[in-house]
Short mmCIF file of C-alpha atoms in Angstrom, two decimals:
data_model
loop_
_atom_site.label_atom_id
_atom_site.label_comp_id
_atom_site.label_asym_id
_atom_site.label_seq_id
_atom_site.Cartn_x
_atom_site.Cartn_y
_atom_site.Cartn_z
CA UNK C 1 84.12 -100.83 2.72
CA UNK C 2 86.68 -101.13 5.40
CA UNK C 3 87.68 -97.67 4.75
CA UNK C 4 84.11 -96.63 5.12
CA UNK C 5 83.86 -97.65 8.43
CA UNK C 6 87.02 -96.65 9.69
CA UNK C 7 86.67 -92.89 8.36
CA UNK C 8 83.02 -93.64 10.24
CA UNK C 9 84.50 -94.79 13.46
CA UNK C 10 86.46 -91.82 13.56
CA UNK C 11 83.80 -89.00 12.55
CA UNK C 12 81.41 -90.88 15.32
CA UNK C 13 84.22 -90.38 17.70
CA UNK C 14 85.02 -87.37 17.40
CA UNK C 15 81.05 -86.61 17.98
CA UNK C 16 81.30 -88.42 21.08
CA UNK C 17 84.48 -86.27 22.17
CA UNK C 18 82.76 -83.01 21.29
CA UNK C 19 79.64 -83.86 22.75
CA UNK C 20 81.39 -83.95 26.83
CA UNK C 21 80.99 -81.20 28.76
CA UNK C 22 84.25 -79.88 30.01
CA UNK C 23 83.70 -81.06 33.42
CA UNK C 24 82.97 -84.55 32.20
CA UNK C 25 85.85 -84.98 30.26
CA UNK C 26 88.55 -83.64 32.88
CA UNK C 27 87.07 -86.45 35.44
CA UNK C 28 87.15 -89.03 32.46
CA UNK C 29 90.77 -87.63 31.31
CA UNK C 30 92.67 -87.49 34.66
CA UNK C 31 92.36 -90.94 35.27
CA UNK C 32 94.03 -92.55 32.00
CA UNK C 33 97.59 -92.94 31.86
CA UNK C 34 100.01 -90.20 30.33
CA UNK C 35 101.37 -92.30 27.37
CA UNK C 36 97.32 -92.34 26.35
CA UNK C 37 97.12 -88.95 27.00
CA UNK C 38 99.97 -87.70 24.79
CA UNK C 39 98.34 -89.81 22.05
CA UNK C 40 94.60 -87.97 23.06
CA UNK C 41 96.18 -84.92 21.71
CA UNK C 42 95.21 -85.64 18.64
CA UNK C 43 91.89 -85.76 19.02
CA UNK C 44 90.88 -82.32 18.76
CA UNK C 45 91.76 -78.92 19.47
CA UNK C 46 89.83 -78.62 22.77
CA UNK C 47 91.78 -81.94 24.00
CA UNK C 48 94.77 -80.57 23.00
CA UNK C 49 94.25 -77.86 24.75
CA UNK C 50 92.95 -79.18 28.07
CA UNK C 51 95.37 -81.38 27.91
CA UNK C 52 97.81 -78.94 27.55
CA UNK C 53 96.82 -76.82 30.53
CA UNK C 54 99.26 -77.01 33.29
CA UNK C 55 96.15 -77.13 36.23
CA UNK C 56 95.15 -80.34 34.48
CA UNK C 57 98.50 -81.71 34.63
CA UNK C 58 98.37 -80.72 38.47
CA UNK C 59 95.14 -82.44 39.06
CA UNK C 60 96.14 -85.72 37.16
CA UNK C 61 99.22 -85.55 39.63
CA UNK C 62 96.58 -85.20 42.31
CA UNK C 63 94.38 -88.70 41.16
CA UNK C 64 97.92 -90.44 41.13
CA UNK C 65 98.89 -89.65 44.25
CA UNK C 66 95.92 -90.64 45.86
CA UNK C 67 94.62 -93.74 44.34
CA UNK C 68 98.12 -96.01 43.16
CA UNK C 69 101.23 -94.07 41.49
CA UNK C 70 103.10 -97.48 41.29
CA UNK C 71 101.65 -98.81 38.11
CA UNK C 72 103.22 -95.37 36.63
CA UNK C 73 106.81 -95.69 38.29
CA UNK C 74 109.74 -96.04 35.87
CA UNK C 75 113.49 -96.12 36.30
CA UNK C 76 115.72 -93.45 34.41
CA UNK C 77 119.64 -93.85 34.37
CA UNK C 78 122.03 -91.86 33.34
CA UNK C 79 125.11 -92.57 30.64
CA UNK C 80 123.74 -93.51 28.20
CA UNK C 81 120.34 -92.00 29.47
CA UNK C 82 117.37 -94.89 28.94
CA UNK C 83 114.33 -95.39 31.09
CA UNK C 84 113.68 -99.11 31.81
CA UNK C 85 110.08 -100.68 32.59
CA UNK C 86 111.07 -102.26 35.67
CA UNK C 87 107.57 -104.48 36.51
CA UNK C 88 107.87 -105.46 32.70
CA UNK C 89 110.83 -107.96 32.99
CA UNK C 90 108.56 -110.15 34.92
CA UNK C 91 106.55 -110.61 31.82
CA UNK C 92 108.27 -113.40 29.63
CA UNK C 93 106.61 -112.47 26.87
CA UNK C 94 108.42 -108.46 26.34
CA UNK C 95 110.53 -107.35 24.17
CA UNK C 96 113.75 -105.97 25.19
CA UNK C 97 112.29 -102.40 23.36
CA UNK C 98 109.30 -102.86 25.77
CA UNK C 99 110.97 -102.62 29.08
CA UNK C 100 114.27 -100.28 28.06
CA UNK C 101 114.03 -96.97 25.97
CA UNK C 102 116.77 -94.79 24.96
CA UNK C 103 116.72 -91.11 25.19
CA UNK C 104 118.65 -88.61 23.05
CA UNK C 105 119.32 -85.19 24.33
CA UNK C 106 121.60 -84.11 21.80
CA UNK C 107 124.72 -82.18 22.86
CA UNK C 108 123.03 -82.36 26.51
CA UNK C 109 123.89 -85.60 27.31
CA UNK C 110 124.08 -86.16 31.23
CA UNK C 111 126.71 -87.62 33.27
CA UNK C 112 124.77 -88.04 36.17
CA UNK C 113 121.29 -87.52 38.14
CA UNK C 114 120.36 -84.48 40.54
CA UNK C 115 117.25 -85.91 41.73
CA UNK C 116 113.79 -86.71 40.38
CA UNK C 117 109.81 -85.32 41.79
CA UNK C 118 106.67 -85.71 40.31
CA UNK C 119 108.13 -86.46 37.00
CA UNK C 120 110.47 -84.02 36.09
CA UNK C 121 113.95 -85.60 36.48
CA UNK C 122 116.97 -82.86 37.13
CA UNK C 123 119.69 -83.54 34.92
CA UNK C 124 123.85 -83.06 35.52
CA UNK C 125 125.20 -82.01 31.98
CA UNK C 126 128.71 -80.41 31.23
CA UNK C 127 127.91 -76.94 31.64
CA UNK C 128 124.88 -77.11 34.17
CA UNK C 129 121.53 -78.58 34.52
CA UNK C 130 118.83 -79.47 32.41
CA UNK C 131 115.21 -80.76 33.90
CA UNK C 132 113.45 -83.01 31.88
CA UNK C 133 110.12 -85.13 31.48
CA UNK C 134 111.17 -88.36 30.23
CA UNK C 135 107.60 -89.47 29.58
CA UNK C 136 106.47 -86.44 27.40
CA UNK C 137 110.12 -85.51 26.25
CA UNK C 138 109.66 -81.85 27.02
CA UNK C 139 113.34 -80.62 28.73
CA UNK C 140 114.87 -77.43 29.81
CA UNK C 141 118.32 -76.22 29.84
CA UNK C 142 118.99 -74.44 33.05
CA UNK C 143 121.39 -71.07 33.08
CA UNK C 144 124.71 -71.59 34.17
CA UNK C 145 125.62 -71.37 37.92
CA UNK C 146 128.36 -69.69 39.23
CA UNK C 147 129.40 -72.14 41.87
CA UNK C 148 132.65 -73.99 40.54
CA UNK C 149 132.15 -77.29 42.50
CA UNK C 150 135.89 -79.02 42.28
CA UNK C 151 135.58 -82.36 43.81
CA UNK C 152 133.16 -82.39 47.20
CA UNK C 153 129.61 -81.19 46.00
CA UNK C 154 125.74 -81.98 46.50
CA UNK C 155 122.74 -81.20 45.06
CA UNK C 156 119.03 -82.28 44.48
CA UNK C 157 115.86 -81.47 43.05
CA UNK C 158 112.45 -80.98 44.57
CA UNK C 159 108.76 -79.27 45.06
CA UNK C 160 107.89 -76.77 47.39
CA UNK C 161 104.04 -76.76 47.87
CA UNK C 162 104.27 -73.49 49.67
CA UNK C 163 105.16 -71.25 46.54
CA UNK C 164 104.25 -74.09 43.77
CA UNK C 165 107.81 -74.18 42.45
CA UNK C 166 110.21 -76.59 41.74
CA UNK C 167 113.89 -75.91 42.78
CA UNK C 168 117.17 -77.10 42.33
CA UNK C 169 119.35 -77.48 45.18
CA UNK C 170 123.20 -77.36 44.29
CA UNK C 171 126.63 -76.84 46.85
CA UNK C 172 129.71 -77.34 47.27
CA UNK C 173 133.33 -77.44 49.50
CA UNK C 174 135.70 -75.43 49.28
CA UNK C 175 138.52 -74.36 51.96
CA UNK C 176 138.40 -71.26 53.63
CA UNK C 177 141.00 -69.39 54.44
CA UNK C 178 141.77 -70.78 57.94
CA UNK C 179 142.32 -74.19 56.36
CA UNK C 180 138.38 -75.22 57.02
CA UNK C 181 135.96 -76.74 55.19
CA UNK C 182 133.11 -74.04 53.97
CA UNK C 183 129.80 -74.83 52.24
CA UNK C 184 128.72 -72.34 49.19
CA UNK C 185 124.95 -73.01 48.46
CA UNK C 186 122.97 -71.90 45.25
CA UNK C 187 119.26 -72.71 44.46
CA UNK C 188 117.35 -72.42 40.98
CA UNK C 189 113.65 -71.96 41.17
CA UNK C 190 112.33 -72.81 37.60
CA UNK C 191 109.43 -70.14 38.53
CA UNK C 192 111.63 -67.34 38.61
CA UNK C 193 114.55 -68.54 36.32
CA UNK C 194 117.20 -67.60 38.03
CA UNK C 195 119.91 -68.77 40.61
CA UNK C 196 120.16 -67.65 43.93
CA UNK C 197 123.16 -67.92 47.19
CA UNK C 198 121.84 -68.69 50.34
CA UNK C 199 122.95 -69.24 53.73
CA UNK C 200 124.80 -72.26 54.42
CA UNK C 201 126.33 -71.77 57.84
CA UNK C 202 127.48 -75.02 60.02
CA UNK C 203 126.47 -77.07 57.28
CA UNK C 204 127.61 -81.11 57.88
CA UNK C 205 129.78 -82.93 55.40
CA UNK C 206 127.23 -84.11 52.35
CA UNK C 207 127.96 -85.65 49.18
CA UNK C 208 126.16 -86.45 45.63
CA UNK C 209 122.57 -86.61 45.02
CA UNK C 210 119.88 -86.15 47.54
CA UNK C 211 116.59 -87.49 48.19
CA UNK C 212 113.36 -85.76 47.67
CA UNK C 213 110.39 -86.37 49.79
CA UNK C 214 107.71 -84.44 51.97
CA UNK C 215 109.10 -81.07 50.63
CA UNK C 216 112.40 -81.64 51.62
CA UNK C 217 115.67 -83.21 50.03
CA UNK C 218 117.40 -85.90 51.63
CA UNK C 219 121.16 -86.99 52.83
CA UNK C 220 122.62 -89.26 54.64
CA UNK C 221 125.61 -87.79 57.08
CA UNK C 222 128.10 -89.37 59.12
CA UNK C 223 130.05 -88.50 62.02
CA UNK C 224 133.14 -90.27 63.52
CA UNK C 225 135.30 -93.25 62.04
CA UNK C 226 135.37 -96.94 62.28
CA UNK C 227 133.80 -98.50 64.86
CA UNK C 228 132.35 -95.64 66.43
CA UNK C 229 130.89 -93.95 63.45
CA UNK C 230 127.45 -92.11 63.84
CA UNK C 231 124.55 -91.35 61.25
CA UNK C 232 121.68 -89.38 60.60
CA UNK C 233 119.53 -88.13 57.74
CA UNK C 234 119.41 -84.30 57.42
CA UNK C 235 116.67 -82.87 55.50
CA UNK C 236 116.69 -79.48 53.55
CA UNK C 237 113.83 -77.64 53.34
CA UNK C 238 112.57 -76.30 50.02
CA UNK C 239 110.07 -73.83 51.88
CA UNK C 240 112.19 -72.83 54.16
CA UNK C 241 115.26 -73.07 52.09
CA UNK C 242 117.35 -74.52 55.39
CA UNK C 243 118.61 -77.63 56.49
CA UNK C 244 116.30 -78.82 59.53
CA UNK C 245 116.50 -81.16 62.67
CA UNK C 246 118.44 -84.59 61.92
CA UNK C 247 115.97 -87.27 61.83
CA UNK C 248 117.48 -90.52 63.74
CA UNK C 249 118.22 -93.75 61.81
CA UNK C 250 118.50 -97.10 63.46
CA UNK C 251 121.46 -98.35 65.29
CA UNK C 252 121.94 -101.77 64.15
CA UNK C 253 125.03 -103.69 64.60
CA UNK C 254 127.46 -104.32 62.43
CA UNK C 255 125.70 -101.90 59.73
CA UNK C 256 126.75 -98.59 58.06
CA UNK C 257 123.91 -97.36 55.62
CA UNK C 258 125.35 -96.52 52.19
CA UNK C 259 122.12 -94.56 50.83
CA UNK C 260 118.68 -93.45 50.86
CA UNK C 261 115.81 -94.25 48.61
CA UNK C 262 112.00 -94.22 48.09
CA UNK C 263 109.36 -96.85 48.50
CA UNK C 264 105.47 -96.09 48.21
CA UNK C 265 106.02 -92.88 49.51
CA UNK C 266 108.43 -93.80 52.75
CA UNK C 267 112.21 -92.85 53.23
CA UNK C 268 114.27 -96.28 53.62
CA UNK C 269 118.09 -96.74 54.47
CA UNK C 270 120.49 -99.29 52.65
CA UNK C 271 123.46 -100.57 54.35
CA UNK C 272 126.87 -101.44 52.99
CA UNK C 273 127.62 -103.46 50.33
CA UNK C 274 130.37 -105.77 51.76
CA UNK C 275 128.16 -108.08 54.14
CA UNK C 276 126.85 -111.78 54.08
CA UNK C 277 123.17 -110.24 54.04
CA UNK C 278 122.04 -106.90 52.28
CA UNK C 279 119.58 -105.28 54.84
CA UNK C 280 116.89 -102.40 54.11
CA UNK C 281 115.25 -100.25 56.44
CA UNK C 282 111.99 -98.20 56.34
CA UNK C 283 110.82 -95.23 58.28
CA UNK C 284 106.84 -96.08 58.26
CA UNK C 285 106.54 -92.33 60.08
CA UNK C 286 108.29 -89.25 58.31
CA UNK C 287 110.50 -87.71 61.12
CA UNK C 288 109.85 -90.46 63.39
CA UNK C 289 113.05 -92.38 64.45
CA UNK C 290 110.86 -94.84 66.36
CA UNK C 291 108.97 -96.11 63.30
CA UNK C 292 111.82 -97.50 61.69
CA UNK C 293 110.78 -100.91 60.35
CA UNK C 294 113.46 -103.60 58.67
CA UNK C 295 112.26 -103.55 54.75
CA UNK C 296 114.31 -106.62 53.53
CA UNK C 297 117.44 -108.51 54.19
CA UNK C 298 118.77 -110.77 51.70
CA UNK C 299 121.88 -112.92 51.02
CA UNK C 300 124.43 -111.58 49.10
CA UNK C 301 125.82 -114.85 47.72
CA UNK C 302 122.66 -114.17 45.44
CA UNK C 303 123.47 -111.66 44.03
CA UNK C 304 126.18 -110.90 41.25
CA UNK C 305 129.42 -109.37 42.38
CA UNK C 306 130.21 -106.13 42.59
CA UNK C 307 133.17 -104.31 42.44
CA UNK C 308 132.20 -100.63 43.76
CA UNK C 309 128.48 -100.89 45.51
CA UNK C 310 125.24 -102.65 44.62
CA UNK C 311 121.78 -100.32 44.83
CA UNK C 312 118.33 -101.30 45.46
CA UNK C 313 116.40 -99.20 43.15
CA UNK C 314 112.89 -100.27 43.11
CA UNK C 315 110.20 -102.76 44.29
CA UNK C 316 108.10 -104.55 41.97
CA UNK C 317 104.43 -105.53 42.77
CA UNK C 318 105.22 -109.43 42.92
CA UNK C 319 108.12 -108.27 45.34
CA UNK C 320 111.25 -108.60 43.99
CA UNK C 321 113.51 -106.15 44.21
CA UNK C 322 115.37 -103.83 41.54
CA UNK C 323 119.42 -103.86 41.77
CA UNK C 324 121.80 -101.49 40.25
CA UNK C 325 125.21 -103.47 40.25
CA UNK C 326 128.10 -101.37 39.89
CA UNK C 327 127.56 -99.29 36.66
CA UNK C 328 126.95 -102.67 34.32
CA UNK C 329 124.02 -104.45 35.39
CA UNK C 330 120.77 -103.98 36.77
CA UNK C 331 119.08 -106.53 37.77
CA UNK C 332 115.10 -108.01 38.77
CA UNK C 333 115.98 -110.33 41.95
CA UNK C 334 113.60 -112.51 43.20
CA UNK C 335 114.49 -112.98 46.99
CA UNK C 336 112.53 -115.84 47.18
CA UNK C 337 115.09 -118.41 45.41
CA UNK C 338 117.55 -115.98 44.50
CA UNK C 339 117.35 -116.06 41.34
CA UNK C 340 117.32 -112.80 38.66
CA UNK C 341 117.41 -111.25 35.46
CA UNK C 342 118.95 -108.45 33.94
CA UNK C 343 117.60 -106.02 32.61
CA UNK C 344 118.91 -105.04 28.67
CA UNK C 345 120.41 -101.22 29.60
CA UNK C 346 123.48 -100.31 28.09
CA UNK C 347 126.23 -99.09 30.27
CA UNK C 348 129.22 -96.56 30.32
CA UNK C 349 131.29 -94.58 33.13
CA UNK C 350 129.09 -92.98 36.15
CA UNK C 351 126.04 -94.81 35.54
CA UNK C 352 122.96 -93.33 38.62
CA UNK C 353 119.58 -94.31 38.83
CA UNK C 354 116.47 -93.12 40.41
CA UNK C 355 112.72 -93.98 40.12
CA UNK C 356 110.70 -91.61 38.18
CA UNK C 357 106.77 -91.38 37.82
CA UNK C 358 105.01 -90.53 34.34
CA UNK C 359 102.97 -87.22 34.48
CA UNK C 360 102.56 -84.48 32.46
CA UNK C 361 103.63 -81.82 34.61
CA UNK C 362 106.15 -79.48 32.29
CA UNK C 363 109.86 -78.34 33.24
CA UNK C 364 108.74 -75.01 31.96
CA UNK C 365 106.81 -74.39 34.79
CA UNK C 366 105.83 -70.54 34.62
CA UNK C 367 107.72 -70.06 31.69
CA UNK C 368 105.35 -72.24 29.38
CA UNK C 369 106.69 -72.00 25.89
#
């Protein structure tokens, strides 16, 4: 009998699913979360297929975007490569398989993190890049460049809107004959499938991964030593495929910011590690040096110590705040008893971080398999 009415269930809802018009079933579709999505797949050929298409990926993009992507924010980390549920260590009642999950790439795995945008994740593996979707798995291996970055490189991932593209920003240091420092540039569009040089005249001292937002990727810069050291975030363009006017970052006393990061869709600043207080800052206004706002500043006799540099990852929606210590812990910190938990990752050598958002937008983008 209970087989009956399961095999029942299912023919009456597949009638239902047929029955939608198209139109009807996009606007009911794009607003359910990827993970149930992926599982929708298997509903019938037509779902499959809709689901499939790469507009309707675009458009669920869209409805995140503009209602609340934080519910579908996740942390990735590199070596070994595992995405954690951040806002699920504040339930007691998880399992540790719940808010961590491990990712196996095969011979590919990375040693590090090139950036991360509407989310597709760029990858650093031995021979290259790969880009990769942790929430639907799909990944592709990126040709080889021929830029042989030693020991002083950069590079970061982004969008362009202009030629709907995603690109791969990668560069490096080398000295020029005359005993200077010269920048050789390369960009991979995953559109056209290829790498390309650009210009890279005059261009200021930048190191590891950058960070994407507004169409541009992100680095901090510094001029100057010690006490009269100077900063400023430069932007590169992924339109315009050039590094654009500094934007200003505050001048507060006794602080040197260490690193940039994301939060609901604003650029923030992190200072140094080796303080009595932590201190965050947020630019409320893209571009707009005025608008910087103070995000957080917290003790760091709360926190566990570090050896290297502590990270604030992410931001939950009770407001604590996600820490990357060194490359062994990562921790949920509650700021307002400073206390914390840690979250269950495994760790090796070279572990990065960065926030990721679960879509189904494909690394194969104009290359569809």
């Amino acid at each position: 009998m209970k087989r009956l009415l399961a095999e029942t269930s299912r023919s009456l809802g597949f009638a239902v699913a047929q029955s939608f018009t198209e139109d009807i079933l996009i606007e009911i579709l794009s607003r359910l979360p990827v993970k149930s999505l992926v599982r929708f797949k298997c509903v019938s050929k037509r779902w499959r297929s809709l689901i499939s298409e790469p507009h309707f990926a675009k458009l669920h993009l869209q409805r995140l975007i503009l209602e609340n992507i934080t519910p579908s924010q996740k942390i990735i980390k590199s070596n070994p490569l595992q995405t954690i549920d951040y806002e699920a260590l504040d339930n007691d009642e998880v399992n540790n398989h719940v808010v961590v999950e491990s990712h196996d790439l095969g011979k590919d795995e990375p040693w590090g993190l090139a950036g991360s945008c509407n989310g597709l994740v760029s990858l650093a593996v031995d021979d290259g890049f790969l880009v990769y979707n942790p929430t639907t798995k799909e990944s592709r291996k990126l040709p080889g460049s021929d830029l042989v970055a030693e020991h002083e490189f950069f590079h970061g991932f982004g969008y362009s809107s202009t030629t709907d593209d995603y690109k791969v920003v990668h560069g490096a240091f080398s000295k020029a004959n005359d005993g200077s420092k010269e920048c050789v540039l390369e960009i991979f569009s995953l559109r056209s499938g290829s790498w390309r040089r650009v210009p890279s005249k005059d261009v200021p001292k930048l190191s590891g991964p950058g960070i994407y937002l507004n169409g541009s990727v992100h680095w901090i810069v510094n001029h100057g030593n010690g006490s009269r050291i100077e900063q400023a975030i430069i932007p590169f363009g992924l339109a315009t495929e050039t590094f654009e006017e500094a934007i200003p970052i505050p001048k507060v006393e006794g602080i040197v910011y260490e690193g940039l990061g994301i939060h609901r869709g604003r650029l923030f600043a992190y200072d140094v590690t080796w303080r009595l207080c932590f201190e965050a800052w947020i630019m409320n206004e893209y571009g707009k040096g005025e608008s910087w706002t103070r995000l957080f500043s917290v003790p760091t006799d709360g926190l566990p110590a570090c050896q290297f540099y502590t990270i604030p990852i992410a931001f939950t929606q009770s407001k604590k705040i996600v820490f990357q210590i060194d490359v062994s812990e990562m921790i949920l910190f509650n700021p307002e008893d400073g206390t914390y938990k840690n979250y269950p990752i495994e760790e090796d050598d070279n572990v990065e971080s960065a926030i990721y958002v679960e879509t189904l937008v494909s690394p194969h983008v104009g290359h569809e398999p």
